[in-house]
mmCIF file of C-alpha atoms and ligand atoms in Angstrom:
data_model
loop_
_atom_site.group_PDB
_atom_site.id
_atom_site.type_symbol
_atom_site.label_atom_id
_atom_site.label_comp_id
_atom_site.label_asym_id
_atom_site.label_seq_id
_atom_site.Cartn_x
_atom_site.Cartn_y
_atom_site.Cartn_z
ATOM 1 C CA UNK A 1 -64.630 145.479 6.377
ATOM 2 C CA UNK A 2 -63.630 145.069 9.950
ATOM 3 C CA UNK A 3 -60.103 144.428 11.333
ATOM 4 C CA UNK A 4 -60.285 140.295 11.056
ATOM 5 C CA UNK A 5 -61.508 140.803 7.456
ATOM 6 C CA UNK A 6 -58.882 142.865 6.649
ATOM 7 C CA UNK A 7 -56.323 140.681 7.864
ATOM 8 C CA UNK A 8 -57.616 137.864 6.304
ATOM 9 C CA UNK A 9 -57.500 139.869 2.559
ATOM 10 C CA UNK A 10 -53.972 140.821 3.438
ATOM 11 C CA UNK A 11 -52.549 137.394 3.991
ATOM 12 C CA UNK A 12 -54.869 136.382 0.772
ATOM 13 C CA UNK A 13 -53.031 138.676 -1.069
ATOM 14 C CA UNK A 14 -49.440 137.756 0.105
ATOM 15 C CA UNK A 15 -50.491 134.442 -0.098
ATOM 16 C CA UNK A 16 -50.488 135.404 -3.809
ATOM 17 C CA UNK A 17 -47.739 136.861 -3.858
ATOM 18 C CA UNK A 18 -45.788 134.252 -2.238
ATOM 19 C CA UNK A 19 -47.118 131.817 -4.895
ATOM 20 C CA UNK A 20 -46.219 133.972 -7.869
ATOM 21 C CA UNK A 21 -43.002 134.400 -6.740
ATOM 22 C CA UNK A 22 -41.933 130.904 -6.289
ATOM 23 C CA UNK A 23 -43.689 130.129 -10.039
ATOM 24 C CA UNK A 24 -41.328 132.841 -11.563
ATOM 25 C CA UNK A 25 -38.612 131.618 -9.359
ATOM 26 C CA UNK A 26 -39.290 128.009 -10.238
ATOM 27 C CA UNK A 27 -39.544 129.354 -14.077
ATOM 28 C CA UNK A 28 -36.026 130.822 -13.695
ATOM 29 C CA UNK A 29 -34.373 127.624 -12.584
ATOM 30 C CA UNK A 30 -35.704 125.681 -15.225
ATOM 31 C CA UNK A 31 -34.996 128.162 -17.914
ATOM 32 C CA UNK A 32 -30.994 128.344 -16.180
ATOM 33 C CA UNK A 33 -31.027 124.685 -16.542
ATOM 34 C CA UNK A 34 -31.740 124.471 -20.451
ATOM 35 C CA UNK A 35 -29.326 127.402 -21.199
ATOM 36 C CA UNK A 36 -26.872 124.395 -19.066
ATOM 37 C CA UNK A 37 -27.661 121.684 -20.728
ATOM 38 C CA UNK A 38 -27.622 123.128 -23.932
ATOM 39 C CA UNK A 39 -23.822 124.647 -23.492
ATOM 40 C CA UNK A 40 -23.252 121.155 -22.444
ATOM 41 C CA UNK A 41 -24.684 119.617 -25.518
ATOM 42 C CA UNK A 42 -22.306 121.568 -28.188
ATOM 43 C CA UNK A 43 -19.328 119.174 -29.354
ATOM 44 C CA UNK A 44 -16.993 122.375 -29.084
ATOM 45 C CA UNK A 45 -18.122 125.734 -27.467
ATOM 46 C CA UNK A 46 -14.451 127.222 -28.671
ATOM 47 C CA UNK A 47 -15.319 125.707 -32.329
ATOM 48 C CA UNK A 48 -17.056 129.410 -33.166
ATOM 49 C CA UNK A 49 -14.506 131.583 -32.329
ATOM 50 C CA UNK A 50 -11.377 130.804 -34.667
ATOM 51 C CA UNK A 51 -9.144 133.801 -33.842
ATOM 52 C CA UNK A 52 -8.931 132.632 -30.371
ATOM 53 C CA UNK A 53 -7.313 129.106 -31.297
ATOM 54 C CA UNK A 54 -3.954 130.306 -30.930
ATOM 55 C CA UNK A 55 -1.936 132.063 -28.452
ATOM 56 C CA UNK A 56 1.455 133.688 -30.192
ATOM 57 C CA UNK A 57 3.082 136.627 -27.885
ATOM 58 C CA UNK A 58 5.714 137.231 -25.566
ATOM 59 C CA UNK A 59 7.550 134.296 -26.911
ATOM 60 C CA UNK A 60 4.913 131.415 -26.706
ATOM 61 C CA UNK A 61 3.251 130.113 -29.766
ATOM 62 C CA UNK A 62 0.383 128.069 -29.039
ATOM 63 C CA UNK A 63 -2.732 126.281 -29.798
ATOM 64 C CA UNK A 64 -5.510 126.637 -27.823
ATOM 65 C CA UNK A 65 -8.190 123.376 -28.064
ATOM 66 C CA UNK A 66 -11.393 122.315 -25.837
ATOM 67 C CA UNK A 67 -12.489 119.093 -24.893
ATOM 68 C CA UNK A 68 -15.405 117.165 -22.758
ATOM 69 C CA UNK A 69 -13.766 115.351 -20.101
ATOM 70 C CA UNK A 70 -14.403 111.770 -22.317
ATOM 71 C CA UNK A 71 -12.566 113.136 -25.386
ATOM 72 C CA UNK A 72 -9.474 113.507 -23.300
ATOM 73 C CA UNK A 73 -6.705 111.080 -23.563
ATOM 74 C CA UNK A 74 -5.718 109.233 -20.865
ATOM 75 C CA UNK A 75 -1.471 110.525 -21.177
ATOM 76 C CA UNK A 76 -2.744 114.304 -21.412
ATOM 77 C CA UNK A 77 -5.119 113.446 -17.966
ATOM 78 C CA UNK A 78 -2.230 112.190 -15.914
ATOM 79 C CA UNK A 79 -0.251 115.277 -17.213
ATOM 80 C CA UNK A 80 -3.012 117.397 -16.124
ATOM 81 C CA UNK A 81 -3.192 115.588 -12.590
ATOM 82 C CA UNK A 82 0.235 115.753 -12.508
ATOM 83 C CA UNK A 83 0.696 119.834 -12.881
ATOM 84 C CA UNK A 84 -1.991 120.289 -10.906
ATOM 85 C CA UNK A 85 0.049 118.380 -7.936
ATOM 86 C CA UNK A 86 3.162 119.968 -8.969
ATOM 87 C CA UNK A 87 1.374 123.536 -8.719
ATOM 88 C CA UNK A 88 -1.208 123.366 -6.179
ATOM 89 C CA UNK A 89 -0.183 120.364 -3.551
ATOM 90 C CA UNK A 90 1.680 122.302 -1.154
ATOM 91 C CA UNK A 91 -1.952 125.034 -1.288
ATOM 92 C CA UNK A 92 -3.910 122.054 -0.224
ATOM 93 C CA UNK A 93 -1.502 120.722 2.644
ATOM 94 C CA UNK A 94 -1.928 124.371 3.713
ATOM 95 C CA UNK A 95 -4.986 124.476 3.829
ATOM 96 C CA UNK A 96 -8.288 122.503 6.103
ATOM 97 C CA UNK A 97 -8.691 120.296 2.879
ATOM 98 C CA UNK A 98 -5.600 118.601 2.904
ATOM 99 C CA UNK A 99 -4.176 116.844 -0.448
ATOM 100 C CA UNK A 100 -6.068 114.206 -1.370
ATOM 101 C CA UNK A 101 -4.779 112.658 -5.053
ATOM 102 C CA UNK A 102 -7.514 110.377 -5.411
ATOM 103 C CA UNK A 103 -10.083 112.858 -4.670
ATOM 104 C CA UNK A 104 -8.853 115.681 -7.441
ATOM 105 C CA UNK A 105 -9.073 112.653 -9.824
ATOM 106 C CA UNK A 106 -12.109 111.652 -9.356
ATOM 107 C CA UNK A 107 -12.996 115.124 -9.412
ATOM 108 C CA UNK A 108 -10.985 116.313 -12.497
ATOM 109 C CA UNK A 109 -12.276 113.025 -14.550
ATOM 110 C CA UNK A 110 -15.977 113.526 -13.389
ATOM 111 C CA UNK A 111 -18.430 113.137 -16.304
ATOM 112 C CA UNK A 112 -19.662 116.987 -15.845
ATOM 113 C CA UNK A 113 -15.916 118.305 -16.659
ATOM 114 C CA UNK A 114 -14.507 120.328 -19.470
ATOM 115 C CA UNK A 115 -11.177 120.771 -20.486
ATOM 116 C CA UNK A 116 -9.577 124.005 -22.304
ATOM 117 C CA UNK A 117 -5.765 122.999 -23.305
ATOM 118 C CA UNK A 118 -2.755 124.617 -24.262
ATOM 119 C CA UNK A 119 -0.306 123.077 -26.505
ATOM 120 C CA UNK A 120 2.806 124.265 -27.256
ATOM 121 C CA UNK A 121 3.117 124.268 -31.440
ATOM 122 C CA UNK A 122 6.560 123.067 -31.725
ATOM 123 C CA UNK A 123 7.341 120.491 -29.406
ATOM 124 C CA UNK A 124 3.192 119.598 -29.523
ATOM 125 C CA UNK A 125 3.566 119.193 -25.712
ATOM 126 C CA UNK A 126 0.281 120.821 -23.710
ATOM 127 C CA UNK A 127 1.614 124.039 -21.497
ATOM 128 C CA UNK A 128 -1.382 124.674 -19.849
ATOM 129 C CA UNK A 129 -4.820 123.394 -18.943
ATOM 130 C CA UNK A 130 -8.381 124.500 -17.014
ATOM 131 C CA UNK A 131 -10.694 122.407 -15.933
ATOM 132 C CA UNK A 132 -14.130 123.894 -16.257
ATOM 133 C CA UNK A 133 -17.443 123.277 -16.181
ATOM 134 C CA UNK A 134 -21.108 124.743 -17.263
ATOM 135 C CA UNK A 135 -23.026 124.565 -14.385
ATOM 136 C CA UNK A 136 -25.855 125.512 -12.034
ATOM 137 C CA UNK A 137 -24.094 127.341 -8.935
ATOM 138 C CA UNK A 138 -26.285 129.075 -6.253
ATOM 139 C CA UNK A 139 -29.539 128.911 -8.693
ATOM 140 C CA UNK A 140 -27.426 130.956 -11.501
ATOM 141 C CA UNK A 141 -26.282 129.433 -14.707
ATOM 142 C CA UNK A 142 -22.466 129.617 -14.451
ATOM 143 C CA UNK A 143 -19.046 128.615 -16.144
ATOM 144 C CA UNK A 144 -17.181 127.266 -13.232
ATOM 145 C CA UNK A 145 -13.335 127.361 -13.327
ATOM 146 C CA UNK A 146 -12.266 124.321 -11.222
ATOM 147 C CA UNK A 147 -8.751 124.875 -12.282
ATOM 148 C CA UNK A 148 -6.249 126.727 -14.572
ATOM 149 C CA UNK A 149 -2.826 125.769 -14.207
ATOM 150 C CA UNK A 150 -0.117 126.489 -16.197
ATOM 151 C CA UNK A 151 3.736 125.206 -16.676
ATOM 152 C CA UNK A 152 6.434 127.209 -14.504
ATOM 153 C CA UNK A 153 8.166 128.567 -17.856
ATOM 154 C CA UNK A 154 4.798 129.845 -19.486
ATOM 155 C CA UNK A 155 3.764 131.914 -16.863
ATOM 156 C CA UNK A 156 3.801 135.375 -16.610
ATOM 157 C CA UNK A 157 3.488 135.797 -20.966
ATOM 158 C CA UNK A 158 0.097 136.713 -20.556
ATOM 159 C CA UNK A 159 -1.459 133.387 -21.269
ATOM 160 C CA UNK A 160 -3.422 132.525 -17.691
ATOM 161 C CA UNK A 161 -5.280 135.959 -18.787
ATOM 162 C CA UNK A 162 -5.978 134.777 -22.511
ATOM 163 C CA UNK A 163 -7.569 131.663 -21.219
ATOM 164 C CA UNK A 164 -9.456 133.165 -18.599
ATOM 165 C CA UNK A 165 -10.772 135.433 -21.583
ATOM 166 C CA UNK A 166 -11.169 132.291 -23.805
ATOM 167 C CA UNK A 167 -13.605 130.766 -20.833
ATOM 168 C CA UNK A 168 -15.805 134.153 -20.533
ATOM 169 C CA UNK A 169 -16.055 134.020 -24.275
ATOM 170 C CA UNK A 170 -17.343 130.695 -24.095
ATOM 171 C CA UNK A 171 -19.932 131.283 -21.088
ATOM 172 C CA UNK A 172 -20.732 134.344 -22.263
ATOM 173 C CA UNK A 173 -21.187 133.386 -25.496
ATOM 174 C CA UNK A 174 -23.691 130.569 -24.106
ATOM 175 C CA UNK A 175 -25.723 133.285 -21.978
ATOM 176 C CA UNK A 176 -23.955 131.994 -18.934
ATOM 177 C CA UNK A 177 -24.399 134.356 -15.877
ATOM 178 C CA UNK A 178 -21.137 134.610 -14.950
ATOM 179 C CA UNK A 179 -17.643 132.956 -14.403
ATOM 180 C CA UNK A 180 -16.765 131.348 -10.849
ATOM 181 C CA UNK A 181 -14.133 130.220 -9.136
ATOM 182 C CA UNK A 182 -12.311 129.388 -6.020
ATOM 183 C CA UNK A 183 -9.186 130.650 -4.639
ATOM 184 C CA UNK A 184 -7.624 129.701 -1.394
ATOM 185 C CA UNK A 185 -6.391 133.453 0.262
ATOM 186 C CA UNK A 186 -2.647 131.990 0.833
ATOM 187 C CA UNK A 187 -1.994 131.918 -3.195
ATOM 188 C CA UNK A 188 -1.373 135.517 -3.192
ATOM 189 C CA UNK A 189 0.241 135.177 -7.000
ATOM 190 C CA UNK A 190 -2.949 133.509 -8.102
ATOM 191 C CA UNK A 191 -5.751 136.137 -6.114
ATOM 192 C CA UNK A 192 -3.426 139.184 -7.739
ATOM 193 C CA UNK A 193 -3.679 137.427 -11.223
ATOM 194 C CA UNK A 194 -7.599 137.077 -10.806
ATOM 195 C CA UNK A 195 -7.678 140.645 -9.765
ATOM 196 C CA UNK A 196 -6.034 141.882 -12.174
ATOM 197 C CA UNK A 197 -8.494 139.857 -14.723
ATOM 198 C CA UNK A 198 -11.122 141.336 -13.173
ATOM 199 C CA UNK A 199 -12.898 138.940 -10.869
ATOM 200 C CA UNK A 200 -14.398 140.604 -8.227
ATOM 201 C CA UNK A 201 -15.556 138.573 -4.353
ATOM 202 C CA UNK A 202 -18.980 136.996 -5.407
ATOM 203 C CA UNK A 203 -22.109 136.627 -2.912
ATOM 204 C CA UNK A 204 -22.010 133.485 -2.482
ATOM 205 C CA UNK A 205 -18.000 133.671 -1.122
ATOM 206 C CA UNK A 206 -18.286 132.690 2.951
ATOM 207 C CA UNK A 207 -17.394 135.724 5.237
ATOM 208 C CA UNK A 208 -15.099 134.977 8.006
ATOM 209 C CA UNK A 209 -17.169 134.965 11.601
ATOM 210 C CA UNK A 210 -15.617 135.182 15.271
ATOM 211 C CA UNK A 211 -16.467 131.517 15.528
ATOM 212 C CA UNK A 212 -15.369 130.544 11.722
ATOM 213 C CA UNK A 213 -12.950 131.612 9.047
ATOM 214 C CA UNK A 214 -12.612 130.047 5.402
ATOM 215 C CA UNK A 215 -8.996 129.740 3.758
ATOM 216 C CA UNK A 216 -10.694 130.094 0.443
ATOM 217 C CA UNK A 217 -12.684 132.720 -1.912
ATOM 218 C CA UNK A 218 -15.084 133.025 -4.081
ATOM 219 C CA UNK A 219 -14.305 134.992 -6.984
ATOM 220 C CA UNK A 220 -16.588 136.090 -10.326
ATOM 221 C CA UNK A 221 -17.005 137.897 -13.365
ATOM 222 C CA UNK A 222 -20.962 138.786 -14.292
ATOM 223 C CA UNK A 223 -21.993 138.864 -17.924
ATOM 224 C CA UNK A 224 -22.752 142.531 -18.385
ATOM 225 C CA UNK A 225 -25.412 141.426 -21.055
ATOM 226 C CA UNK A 226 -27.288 139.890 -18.970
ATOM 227 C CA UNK A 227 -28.589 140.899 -15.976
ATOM 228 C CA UNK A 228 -29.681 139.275 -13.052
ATOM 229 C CA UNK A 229 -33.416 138.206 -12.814
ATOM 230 C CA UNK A 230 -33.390 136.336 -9.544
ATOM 231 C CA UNK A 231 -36.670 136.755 -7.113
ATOM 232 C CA UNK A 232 -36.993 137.812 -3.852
ATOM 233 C CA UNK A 233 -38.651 134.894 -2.237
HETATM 234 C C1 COA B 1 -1.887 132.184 -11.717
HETATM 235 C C2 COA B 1 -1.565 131.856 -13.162
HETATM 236 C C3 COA B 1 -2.721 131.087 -13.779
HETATM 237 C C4 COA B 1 -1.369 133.181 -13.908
HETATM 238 O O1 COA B 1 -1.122 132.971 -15.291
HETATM 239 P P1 COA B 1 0.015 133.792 -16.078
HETATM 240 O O2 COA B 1 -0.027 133.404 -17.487
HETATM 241 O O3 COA B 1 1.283 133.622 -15.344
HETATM 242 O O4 COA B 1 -0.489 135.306 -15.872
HETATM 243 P P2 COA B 1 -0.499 136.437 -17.029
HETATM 244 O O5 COA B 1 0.873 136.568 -17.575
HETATM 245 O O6 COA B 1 -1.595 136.153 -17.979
HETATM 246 O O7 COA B 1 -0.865 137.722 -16.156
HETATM 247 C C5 COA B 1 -2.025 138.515 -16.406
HETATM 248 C C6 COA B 1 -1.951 139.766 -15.574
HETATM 249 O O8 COA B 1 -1.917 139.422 -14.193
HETATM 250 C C7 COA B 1 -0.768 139.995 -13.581
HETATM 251 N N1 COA B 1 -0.217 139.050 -12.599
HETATM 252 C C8 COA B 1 0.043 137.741 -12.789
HETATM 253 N N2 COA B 1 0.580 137.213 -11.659
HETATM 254 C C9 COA B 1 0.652 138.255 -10.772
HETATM 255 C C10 COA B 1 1.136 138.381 -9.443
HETATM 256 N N3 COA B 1 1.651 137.349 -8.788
HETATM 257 N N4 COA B 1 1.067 139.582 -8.837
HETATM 258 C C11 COA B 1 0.565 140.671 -9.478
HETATM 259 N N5 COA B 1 0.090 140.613 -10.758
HETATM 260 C C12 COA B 1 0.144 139.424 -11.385
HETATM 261 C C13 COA B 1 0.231 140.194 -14.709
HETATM 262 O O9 COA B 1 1.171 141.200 -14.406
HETATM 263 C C14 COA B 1 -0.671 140.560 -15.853
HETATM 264 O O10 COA B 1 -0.981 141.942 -15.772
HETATM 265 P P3 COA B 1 -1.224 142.830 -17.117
HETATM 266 O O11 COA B 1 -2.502 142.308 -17.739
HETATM 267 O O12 COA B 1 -1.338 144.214 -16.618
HETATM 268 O O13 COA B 1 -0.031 142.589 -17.981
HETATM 269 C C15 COA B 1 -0.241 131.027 -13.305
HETATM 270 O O14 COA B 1 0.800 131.756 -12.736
HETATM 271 C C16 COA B 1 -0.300 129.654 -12.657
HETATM 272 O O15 COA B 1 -0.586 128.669 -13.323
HETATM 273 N N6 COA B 1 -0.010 129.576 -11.334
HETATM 274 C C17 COA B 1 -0.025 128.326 -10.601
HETATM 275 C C18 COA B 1 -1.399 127.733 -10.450
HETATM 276 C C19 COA B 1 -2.392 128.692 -9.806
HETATM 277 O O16 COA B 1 -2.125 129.301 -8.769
HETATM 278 N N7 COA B 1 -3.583 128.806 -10.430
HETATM 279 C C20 COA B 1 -4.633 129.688 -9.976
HETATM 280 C C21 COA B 1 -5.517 129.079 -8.944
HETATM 281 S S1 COA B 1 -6.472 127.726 -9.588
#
């Protein structure tokens, strides 16, 4: 074989390569989708998992109740838009988003949305709420926190962390890859709280450059069961 021959063969071969690659890659996706669409088929992913309906320490007693975005009555969606401005409004005007009500609206009443609820058992009034969603983030099947807000006099009782473990049940639970979410770097209280529930920066969070920096980060948990499968393409 001379030396044209030989190159020819070799690109043949990564040629190959190439093409099995994107065929496992493409397989993958597909299969990511299903496991999706199929967490985002079940009427209740928290239905399975009775002993965490109900949050009762540290002097909260609580139910614990999850909902597709349609299910959700209109009076418990304005309190939820509501808390969220109360909470997170002066984050935004901080940061290069800006506050934009209608904007978290339409995003918090999108069709894709999922909504985990606290509700306090006495006065039935809801304490606490994320927004979350099963989704495809980065080419990885993914439970994406949006939000997770809770009332001023619930916090620090240890509920954030129960609902954060109520979500990885759920996308665990539904072969999700891992848990995502966003956190802008000025809400030290909220970055120590995810650190201290174990969220760790994920790849996809933007590194700051000389020429850009981000206000925000990425955060994740993995599913230990599962491990990656991604190609190298
Ligand atoms: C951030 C938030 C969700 C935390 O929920 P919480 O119920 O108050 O937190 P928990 O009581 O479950 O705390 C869990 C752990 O995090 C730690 N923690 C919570 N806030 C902390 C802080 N500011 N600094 C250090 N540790 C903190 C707790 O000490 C606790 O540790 P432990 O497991 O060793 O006991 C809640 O305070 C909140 O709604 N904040 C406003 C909205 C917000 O910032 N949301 C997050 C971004 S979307």
């Amino acid at each position: 074989m001379n030396e044209r021959q030989l190159k020819k063969a070799k690109s043949k071969i990564k040629g190959k390569e190439r093409r099995a690659a994107l065929k496992a890659e493409r397989a993958r996706l597909s299969a990511a989708q299903l496991l999706v669409n199929q967490a985002n088929s079940l009427p209740d992913p928290l239905s399975k998992f009775p002993s965490f309906h109900k949050y009762e320490r540290n002097g909260l007693s609580c139910q614990l109740i999850c909902k597709r975005v349609k299910e959700v009555e209109p009076v418990m969606m304005q309190w939820a838009i509501d808390l969220c401005k109360r909470n997170m409004r002066g984050m935004y005007v901080k940061s290069s988003q800006g506050w934009h009500e209608d904007e978290k609206r339409e995003e918090m009443t999108e069709d894709a949305a999922w909504y985990l609820f606290a509700i306090d058992t006495l006065s039935e009034k809801p304490i606490a709420f994320s927004h979350f969603r099963f989704d495809i983030d980065y080419g990885d099947e993914v439970l994406y926190c949006y939000e997770l807000q809770l009332e001023m006099d619930c916090r620090n009782k240890g509920l954030g962390k129960f609902m954060m473990q109520v979500l990885e049940l759920m996308a665990f639970s539904n072969q999700m890859q891992k848990v995502v979410l966003t956190v802008f770097k000025h809400n030290p209280d909220g970055m120590a709280f995810f650190r201290k529930c174990r969220y760790e920066t994920d790849e996809t969070s933007p590194e700051d450059t000389f020429e850009e920096s981000f206000d925000y980060s990425i955060l994740s948990k993995s599913n230990k069961m599962k491990p990656t499968q991604k190609t190298s393409l």
